[in-house]
mmCIF file of C-alpha atoms in Angstrom:
data_model
loop_
_atom_site.group_PDB
_atom_site.id
_atom_site.type_symbol
_atom_site.label_atom_id
_atom_site.label_comp_id
_atom_site.label_asym_id
_atom_site.label_seq_id
_atom_site.Cartn_x
_atom_site.Cartn_y
_atom_site.Cartn_z
ATOM 1 C CA UNK A 1 -45.300 -36.097 68.383
ATOM 2 C CA UNK A 2 -46.982 -33.629 66.084
ATOM 3 C CA UNK A 3 -50.549 -34.531 65.076
ATOM 4 C CA UNK A 4 -51.597 -35.515 61.557
ATOM 5 C CA UNK A 5 -48.166 -36.766 60.547
ATOM 6 C CA UNK A 6 -49.880 -39.846 59.167
ATOM 7 C CA UNK A 7 -51.968 -37.694 56.840
ATOM 8 C CA UNK A 8 -48.887 -35.774 55.719
ATOM 9 C CA UNK A 9 -46.985 -38.988 55.017
ATOM 10 C CA UNK A 10 -49.872 -40.406 53.002
ATOM 11 C CA UNK A 11 -49.894 -37.287 50.858
ATOM 12 C CA UNK A 12 -46.203 -37.765 49.990
ATOM 13 C CA UNK A 13 -45.504 -39.594 46.717
ATOM 14 C CA UNK A 14 -42.684 -42.099 46.247
ATOM 15 C CA UNK A 15 -39.970 -41.295 43.702
ATOM 16 C CA UNK A 16 -40.465 -43.009 40.362
ATOM 17 C CA UNK A 17 -39.303 -46.586 39.814
ATOM 18 C CA UNK A 18 -36.919 -45.341 37.115
ATOM 19 C CA UNK A 19 -35.304 -42.779 39.429
ATOM 20 C CA UNK A 20 -34.876 -45.392 42.166
ATOM 21 C CA UNK A 21 -33.252 -47.886 39.805
ATOM 22 C CA UNK A 22 -30.925 -45.153 38.521
ATOM 23 C CA UNK A 23 -30.172 -44.070 42.096
ATOM 24 C CA UNK A 24 -30.946 -40.486 41.250
ATOM 25 C CA UNK A 25 -29.653 -37.995 43.881
ATOM 26 C CA UNK A 26 -33.232 -36.766 44.243
ATOM 27 C CA UNK A 27 -34.218 -40.184 45.630
ATOM 28 C CA UNK A 28 -31.732 -40.003 48.490
ATOM 29 C CA UNK A 29 -32.840 -36.432 49.127
ATOM 30 C CA UNK A 30 -36.464 -37.590 49.301
ATOM 31 C CA UNK A 31 -35.712 -40.087 52.062
ATOM 32 C CA UNK A 32 -33.422 -37.700 53.934
ATOM 33 C CA UNK A 33 -36.050 -34.942 53.890
ATOM 34 C CA UNK A 34 -38.817 -37.220 55.174
ATOM 35 C CA UNK A 35 -37.079 -39.442 57.735
ATOM 36 C CA UNK A 36 -38.679 -37.813 60.771
ATOM 37 C CA UNK A 37 -42.084 -37.491 59.118
ATOM 38 C CA UNK A 38 -42.287 -41.168 58.171
ATOM 39 C CA UNK A 39 -41.048 -42.344 61.571
ATOM 40 C CA UNK A 40 -43.729 -40.324 63.336
ATOM 41 C CA UNK A 41 -46.340 -41.504 60.849
ATOM 42 C CA UNK A 42 -45.546 -45.153 61.607
ATOM 43 C CA UNK A 43 -45.962 -44.522 65.322
ATOM 44 C CA UNK A 44 -49.268 -42.794 64.668
ATOM 45 C CA UNK A 45 -50.428 -45.576 62.330
ATOM 46 C CA UNK A 46 -49.619 -48.341 64.796
ATOM 47 C CA UNK A 47 -51.398 -46.538 67.632
ATOM 48 C CA UNK A 48 -54.505 -46.253 65.462
ATOM 49 C CA UNK A 49 -54.325 -49.918 64.369
ATOM 50 C CA UNK A 50 -53.531 -51.616 67.684
ATOM 51 C CA UNK A 51 -57.085 -52.886 68.126
ATOM 52 C CA UNK A 52 -56.852 -54.605 64.726
ATOM 53 C CA UNK A 53 -53.382 -56.140 65.167
ATOM 54 C CA UNK A 54 -52.444 -59.297 67.037
ATOM 55 C CA UNK A 55 -49.138 -59.063 68.950
ATOM 56 C CA UNK A 56 -45.841 -59.979 67.296
ATOM 57 C CA UNK A 57 -43.779 -62.028 69.748
ATOM 58 C CA UNK A 58 -42.004 -65.356 70.273
ATOM 59 C CA UNK A 59 -45.317 -67.202 70.207
ATOM 60 C CA UNK A 60 -45.116 -67.002 66.400
ATOM 61 C CA UNK A 61 -42.025 -69.208 66.360
ATOM 62 C CA UNK A 62 -41.883 -72.989 66.156
ATOM 63 C CA UNK A 63 -42.385 -74.307 69.682
ATOM 64 C CA UNK A 64 -39.473 -76.791 69.554
ATOM 65 C CA UNK A 65 -37.065 -74.099 68.386
ATOM 66 C CA UNK A 66 -38.357 -71.567 70.899
ATOM 67 C CA UNK A 67 -37.933 -74.009 73.779
ATOM 68 C CA UNK A 68 -34.460 -75.119 72.666
ATOM 69 C CA UNK A 69 -33.216 -71.541 72.234
ATOM 70 C CA UNK A 70 -34.661 -70.518 75.605
ATOM 71 C CA UNK A 71 -32.802 -73.392 77.274
ATOM 72 C CA UNK A 72 -29.566 -72.471 75.501
ATOM 73 C CA UNK A 73 -29.803 -68.864 76.680
ATOM 74 C CA UNK A 74 -30.202 -70.151 80.244
ATOM 75 C CA UNK A 75 -27.525 -72.835 79.911
ATOM 76 C CA UNK A 76 -25.184 -72.701 76.856
ATOM 77 C CA UNK A 77 -24.180 -76.343 77.439
ATOM 78 C CA UNK A 78 -27.639 -77.294 76.096
ATOM 79 C CA UNK A 79 -27.065 -75.712 72.689
ATOM 80 C CA UNK A 80 -26.884 -79.168 71.075
ATOM 81 C CA UNK A 81 -30.668 -79.270 71.403
ATOM 82 C CA UNK A 82 -30.759 -76.315 69.016
ATOM 83 C CA UNK A 83 -28.207 -77.943 66.703
ATOM 84 C CA UNK A 84 -30.375 -81.040 66.347
ATOM 85 C CA UNK A 85 -33.143 -78.922 64.779
ATOM 86 C CA UNK A 86 -30.839 -77.618 62.012
ATOM 87 C CA UNK A 87 -30.484 -79.809 58.925
ATOM 88 C CA UNK A 88 -27.748 -79.367 56.299
ATOM 89 C CA UNK A 89 -29.556 -79.460 52.944
ATOM 90 C CA UNK A 90 -26.662 -78.281 50.772
ATOM 91 C CA UNK A 91 -22.969 -77.731 51.597
ATOM 92 C CA UNK A 92 -22.950 -75.002 54.274
ATOM 93 C CA UNK A 93 -26.697 -74.398 53.949
ATOM 94 C CA UNK A 94 -28.986 -75.336 56.838
ATOM 95 C CA UNK A 95 -32.766 -75.556 56.969
ATOM 96 C CA UNK A 96 -34.994 -75.353 60.031
ATOM 97 C CA UNK A 97 -38.544 -74.544 61.060
ATOM 98 C CA UNK A 98 -38.445 -70.953 62.330
ATOM 99 C CA UNK A 99 -42.091 -69.882 62.350
ATOM 100 C CA UNK A 100 -45.044 -72.061 63.263
ATOM 101 C CA UNK A 101 -47.058 -72.313 60.004
ATOM 102 C CA UNK A 102 -50.361 -71.881 61.846
ATOM 103 C CA UNK A 103 -49.119 -68.592 63.359
ATOM 104 C CA UNK A 104 -47.733 -67.034 60.182
ATOM 105 C CA UNK A 105 -51.062 -65.348 59.423
ATOM 106 C CA UNK A 106 -50.435 -62.983 62.360
ATOM 107 C CA UNK A 107 -47.164 -61.706 60.899
ATOM 108 C CA UNK A 108 -48.492 -61.617 57.357
ATOM 109 C CA UNK A 109 -51.578 -59.693 58.456
ATOM 110 C CA UNK A 110 -49.343 -57.104 60.118
ATOM 111 C CA UNK A 111 -47.180 -56.773 56.986
ATOM 112 C CA UNK A 112 -50.232 -56.548 54.716
ATOM 113 C CA UNK A 113 -51.795 -53.824 56.829
ATOM 114 C CA UNK A 114 -48.462 -51.980 56.897
ATOM 115 C CA UNK A 115 -48.213 -52.202 53.102
ATOM 116 C CA UNK A 116 -51.733 -50.751 52.872
ATOM 117 C CA UNK A 117 -50.951 -47.920 55.322
ATOM 118 C CA UNK A 118 -50.008 -45.614 52.417
ATOM 119 C CA UNK A 119 -46.845 -44.501 54.196
ATOM 120 C CA UNK A 120 -43.998 -44.562 51.641
ATOM 121 C CA UNK A 121 -41.777 -47.615 52.052
ATOM 122 C CA UNK A 122 -38.499 -48.038 50.225
ATOM 123 C CA UNK A 123 -38.537 -51.229 48.142
ATOM 124 C CA UNK A 124 -35.350 -53.315 48.185
ATOM 125 C CA UNK A 125 -33.243 -52.633 45.149
ATOM 126 C CA UNK A 126 -29.819 -54.009 44.378
ATOM 127 C CA UNK A 127 -29.796 -56.475 41.531
ATOM 128 C CA UNK A 128 -33.432 -55.554 40.815
ATOM 129 C CA UNK A 129 -36.144 -53.368 42.322
ATOM 130 C CA UNK A 130 -38.689 -55.631 43.990
ATOM 131 C CA UNK A 131 -42.205 -54.236 43.897
ATOM 132 C CA UNK A 132 -43.635 -56.354 46.717
ATOM 133 C CA UNK A 133 -40.969 -55.869 49.374
ATOM 134 C CA UNK A 134 -39.815 -53.335 51.944
ATOM 135 C CA UNK A 135 -36.752 -52.381 53.944
ATOM 136 C CA UNK A 136 -36.952 -53.544 57.565
ATOM 137 C CA UNK A 137 -33.840 -52.287 59.349
ATOM 138 C CA UNK A 138 -33.461 -48.826 60.958
ATOM 139 C CA UNK A 139 -30.183 -48.312 59.088
ATOM 140 C CA UNK A 140 -32.160 -48.212 55.808
ATOM 141 C CA UNK A 141 -34.029 -45.133 54.637
ATOM 142 C CA UNK A 142 -37.768 -45.631 54.172
ATOM 143 C CA UNK A 143 -37.833 -48.656 56.490
ATOM 144 C CA UNK A 144 -40.852 -50.163 58.241
ATOM 145 C CA UNK A 145 -40.607 -48.119 61.446
ATOM 146 C CA UNK A 146 -43.724 -49.447 63.216
ATOM 147 C CA UNK A 147 -42.553 -49.865 66.856
ATOM 148 C CA UNK A 148 -44.091 -53.295 67.473
ATOM 149 C CA UNK A 149 -42.589 -54.706 64.309
ATOM 150 C CA UNK A 150 -39.176 -53.257 65.161
ATOM 151 C CA UNK A 151 -39.240 -54.847 68.623
ATOM 152 C CA UNK A 152 -40.100 -58.220 67.056
ATOM 153 C CA UNK A 153 -37.477 -57.796 64.312
ATOM 154 C CA UNK A 154 -34.754 -57.001 66.849
ATOM 155 C CA UNK A 155 -35.694 -59.991 69.021
ATOM 156 C CA UNK A 156 -35.536 -62.302 65.998
ATOM 157 C CA UNK A 157 -32.007 -61.109 65.147
ATOM 158 C CA UNK A 158 -30.573 -60.948 68.653
ATOM 159 C CA UNK A 159 -32.194 -63.943 70.328
ATOM 160 C CA UNK A 160 -32.333 -66.384 67.421
ATOM 161 C CA UNK A 161 -30.370 -65.546 64.285
ATOM 162 C CA UNK A 162 -27.093 -64.401 65.801
ATOM 163 C CA UNK A 163 -26.560 -67.315 68.258
ATOM 164 C CA UNK A 164 -27.676 -69.884 65.664
ATOM 165 C CA UNK A 165 -25.258 -68.355 63.142
ATOM 166 C CA UNK A 166 -22.425 -68.557 65.688
ATOM 167 C CA UNK A 167 -23.334 -72.149 66.485
ATOM 168 C CA UNK A 168 -23.099 -73.189 62.820
ATOM 169 C CA UNK A 169 -20.367 -70.810 61.628
ATOM 170 C CA UNK A 170 -18.150 -69.918 64.635
ATOM 171 C CA UNK A 171 -15.854 -67.727 62.537
ATOM 172 C CA UNK A 172 -18.604 -65.095 62.133
ATOM 173 C CA UNK A 173 -18.357 -64.130 65.813
ATOM 174 C CA UNK A 174 -17.361 -60.456 65.847
ATOM 175 C CA UNK A 175 -18.401 -60.106 62.211
ATOM 176 C CA UNK A 176 -22.086 -60.108 63.201
ATOM 177 C CA UNK A 177 -22.509 -56.840 65.086
ATOM 178 C CA UNK A 178 -24.451 -55.102 62.301
ATOM 179 C CA UNK A 179 -27.870 -56.032 60.952
ATOM 180 C CA UNK A 180 -29.828 -55.573 57.767
ATOM 181 C CA UNK A 181 -33.189 -56.857 56.594
ATOM 182 C CA UNK A 182 -35.805 -56.647 53.881
ATOM 183 C CA UNK A 183 -38.845 -58.495 52.611
ATOM 184 C CA UNK A 184 -39.277 -59.607 49.017
ATOM 185 C CA UNK A 185 -42.077 -61.082 46.923
ATOM 186 C CA UNK A 186 -41.930 -63.164 43.770
ATOM 187 C CA UNK A 187 -44.888 -63.080 41.370
ATOM 188 C CA UNK A 188 -45.352 -64.291 37.772
ATOM 189 C CA UNK A 189 -45.204 -61.445 35.244
ATOM 190 C CA UNK A 190 -43.713 -59.098 37.877
ATOM 191 C CA UNK A 191 -40.637 -59.959 39.909
ATOM 192 C CA UNK A 192 -40.116 -63.599 39.025
ATOM 193 C CA UNK A 193 -36.543 -64.541 39.940
ATOM 194 C CA UNK A 194 -33.102 -63.400 41.059
ATOM 195 C CA UNK A 195 -29.973 -64.362 39.178
ATOM 196 C CA UNK A 196 -26.982 -66.076 40.763
ATOM 197 C CA UNK A 197 -25.280 -63.857 43.330
ATOM 198 C CA UNK A 198 -23.626 -63.831 46.749
ATOM 199 C CA UNK A 199 -24.510 -61.552 49.647
ATOM 200 C CA UNK A 200 -22.444 -58.787 51.267
ATOM 201 C CA UNK A 201 -23.070 -60.462 54.613
ATOM 202 C CA UNK A 202 -21.313 -62.779 57.017
ATOM 203 C CA UNK A 203 -24.522 -64.782 57.348
ATOM 204 C CA UNK A 204 -27.863 -64.701 55.548
ATOM 205 C CA UNK A 205 -31.187 -65.968 56.905
ATOM 206 C CA UNK A 206 -33.891 -66.446 54.264
ATOM 207 C CA UNK A 207 -37.382 -67.137 55.675
ATOM 208 C CA UNK A 208 -40.461 -68.216 53.744
ATOM 209 C CA UNK A 209 -43.562 -66.349 54.947
ATOM 210 C CA UNK A 210 -46.133 -68.125 52.773
ATOM 211 C CA UNK A 211 -49.238 -69.303 54.584
ATOM 212 C CA UNK A 212 -49.989 -73.060 54.397
ATOM 213 C CA UNK A 213 -52.782 -72.434 51.883
ATOM 214 C CA UNK A 214 -50.628 -70.169 49.662
ATOM 215 C CA UNK A 215 -49.227 -72.579 47.103
ATOM 216 C CA UNK A 216 -46.754 -71.735 44.371
ATOM 217 C CA UNK A 217 -44.814 -73.611 41.724
ATOM 218 C CA UNK A 218 -41.257 -72.944 40.641
ATOM 219 C CA UNK A 219 -39.281 -70.382 42.673
ATOM 220 C CA UNK A 220 -36.846 -72.862 44.191
ATOM 221 C CA UNK A 221 -33.525 -71.553 45.485
ATOM 222 C CA UNK A 222 -30.369 -72.913 43.840
ATOM 223 C CA UNK A 223 -27.173 -73.124 45.885
ATOM 224 C CA UNK A 224 -23.838 -73.675 44.189
ATOM 225 C CA UNK A 225 -21.875 -76.676 45.478
ATOM 226 C CA UNK A 226 -18.191 -75.795 45.004
ATOM 227 C CA UNK A 227 -17.198 -79.439 45.583
ATOM 228 C CA UNK A 228 -19.194 -80.828 42.660
ATOM 229 C CA UNK A 229 -19.697 -77.708 40.533
ATOM 230 C CA UNK A 230 -23.436 -78.456 40.528
ATOM 231 C CA UNK A 231 -26.506 -76.640 41.821
ATOM 232 C CA UNK A 232 -28.537 -77.928 44.756
ATOM 233 C CA UNK A 233 -32.169 -76.787 44.666
ATOM 234 C CA UNK A 234 -34.236 -76.113 47.771
ATOM 235 C CA UNK A 235 -37.990 -75.518 47.783
ATOM 236 C CA UNK A 236 -39.445 -73.478 50.630
ATOM 237 C CA UNK A 237 -42.272 -74.620 52.887
ATOM 238 C CA UNK A 238 -44.229 -72.198 55.128
ATOM 239 C CA UNK A 239 -42.165 -70.886 58.029
ATOM 240 C CA UNK A 240 -38.972 -72.638 56.907
ATOM 241 C CA UNK A 241 -35.694 -70.712 57.121
ATOM 242 C CA UNK A 242 -32.453 -71.318 55.255
ATOM 243 C CA UNK A 243 -29.255 -70.023 56.845
ATOM 244 C CA UNK A 244 -25.864 -69.865 55.129
ATOM 245 C CA UNK A 245 -22.680 -67.844 54.871
ATOM 246 C CA UNK A 246 -23.206 -64.811 52.690
ATOM 247 C CA UNK A 247 -20.521 -65.777 50.183
ATOM 248 C CA UNK A 248 -22.352 -68.971 49.125
ATOM 249 C CA UNK A 249 -23.581 -68.329 45.543
ATOM 250 C CA UNK A 250 -27.345 -68.744 45.180
ATOM 251 C CA UNK A 251 -30.215 -67.810 42.887
ATOM 252 C CA UNK A 252 -34.018 -67.677 43.031
ATOM 253 C CA UNK A 253 -35.458 -69.677 40.133
ATOM 254 C CA UNK A 254 -38.411 -68.273 38.149
ATOM 255 C CA UNK A 255 -41.799 -68.574 39.809
ATOM 256 C CA UNK A 256 -44.406 -70.230 37.591
ATOM 257 C CA UNK A 257 -47.626 -69.790 39.538
ATOM 258 C CA UNK A 258 -48.763 -68.310 42.840
ATOM 259 C CA UNK A 259 -46.654 -65.954 44.945
ATOM 260 C CA UNK A 260 -43.723 -66.441 47.310
ATOM 261 C CA UNK A 261 -43.121 -63.996 50.168
ATOM 262 C CA UNK A 262 -39.813 -64.034 52.040
ATOM 263 C CA UNK A 263 -37.978 -62.116 54.722
ATOM 264 C CA UNK A 264 -34.196 -61.881 54.351
ATOM 265 C CA UNK A 265 -31.942 -60.962 57.271
ATOM 266 C CA UNK A 266 -28.199 -60.268 57.215
ATOM 267 C CA UNK A 267 -25.460 -60.048 59.822
ATOM 268 C CA UNK A 268 -22.046 -58.500 59.162
ATOM 269 C CA UNK A 269 -19.308 -56.619 60.998
ATOM 270 C CA UNK A 270 -18.465 -52.967 61.506
ATOM 271 C CA UNK A 271 -17.743 -51.126 58.250
ATOM 272 C CA UNK A 272 -19.262 -54.016 56.299
ATOM 273 C CA UNK A 273 -16.537 -56.474 57.315
ATOM 274 C CA UNK A 274 -17.107 -60.190 56.776
ATOM 275 C CA UNK A 275 -14.839 -63.188 57.580
ATOM 276 C CA UNK A 276 -12.295 -64.300 55.008
ATOM 277 C CA UNK A 277 -13.494 -67.307 53.038
ATOM 278 C CA UNK A 278 -12.031 -70.598 54.183
ATOM 279 C CA UNK A 279 -11.714 -69.591 57.837
ATOM 280 C CA UNK A 280 -13.666 -71.956 60.084
ATOM 281 C CA UNK A 281 -12.621 -71.771 63.708
ATOM 282 C CA UNK A 282 -14.754 -74.254 65.636
ATOM 283 C CA UNK A 283 -12.967 -73.691 68.935
ATOM 284 C CA UNK A 284 -14.962 -70.672 70.136
ATOM 285 C CA UNK A 285 -16.413 -70.888 73.638
ATOM 286 C CA UNK A 286 -20.072 -71.856 73.386
ATOM 287 C CA UNK A 287 -21.058 -69.037 75.740
ATOM 288 C CA UNK A 288 -20.044 -66.494 73.097
ATOM 289 C CA UNK A 289 -22.907 -67.655 70.929
ATOM 290 C CA UNK A 290 -25.568 -66.739 73.437
ATOM 291 C CA UNK A 291 -24.499 -63.160 74.065
ATOM 292 C CA UNK A 292 -25.626 -60.086 72.149
ATOM 293 C CA UNK A 293 -22.978 -57.580 70.971
ATOM 294 C CA UNK A 294 -23.509 -53.855 70.952
ATOM 295 C CA UNK A 295 -24.874 -52.730 67.587
ATOM 296 C CA UNK A 296 -24.270 -49.496 65.720
ATOM 297 C CA UNK A 297 -26.930 -48.099 63.411
ATOM 298 C CA UNK A 298 -24.961 -45.175 61.998
ATOM 299 C CA UNK A 299 -23.383 -46.841 58.993
ATOM 300 C CA UNK A 300 -25.004 -47.057 55.610
ATOM 301 C CA UNK A 301 -26.575 -50.370 54.570
ATOM 302 C CA UNK A 302 -24.819 -52.221 51.726
ATOM 303 C CA UNK A 303 -27.948 -52.972 49.700
#
């Protein structure tokens, strides 16, 4: 690795918000030209910060979930222990405790320090451009390429999200080889909400990263119930995750006070394929859920 890549990266300015929203060709060129520089800078940054960072590993997860998932990996017949921790809170939407609230400060501290590293990060932009978020997956330009975070991110997807998704939605098996992730932050007078939409994913995992002392009002998530034609609102607690099929319409309601920080993870198939709506094959062998498919990082992210 060439020295002083961190200094070079810090001296590189992000494209303007306007150019990013307009998807100017110069924006794509910016990320293409600096891919290697930013990757090396993240390695250099993490090496310099190791003494100030606590490790990111499974210890951050809820102990009951961690134990149940570990048992299921060893013996798939015990996957019902995992299922018992997942609660359907709206049609096809399940809630569970993913992170231990008392351990969230470790992850948040890492993300805060990374945001302050002055290495350009690409904010997530699709429906809107979020000013407090970042791309997390290696398939996305300008992603958070810190090695320790990437190891943790991959473990979260492969060891937890994918088998839980297969357990709840068996038809996604084979449509979950590709991954995508970003963080997002809602703040009054900045990025306050997200209008009704569906995701270009087979499955979406939406995780609240607020610390127990970080209170907010508003900012519930509305899920559309196709059976009743009504909305079902869910309010996040620290470390809680909501998992649902990507095609379920949902919206983030306006935040009134405080801030809400979330991590959103997607699974989908090669070439962006997702299962046809209405297919729900519950006859898959349970062992398929606790295996990790080969992934391919060469295709462009859909968001």
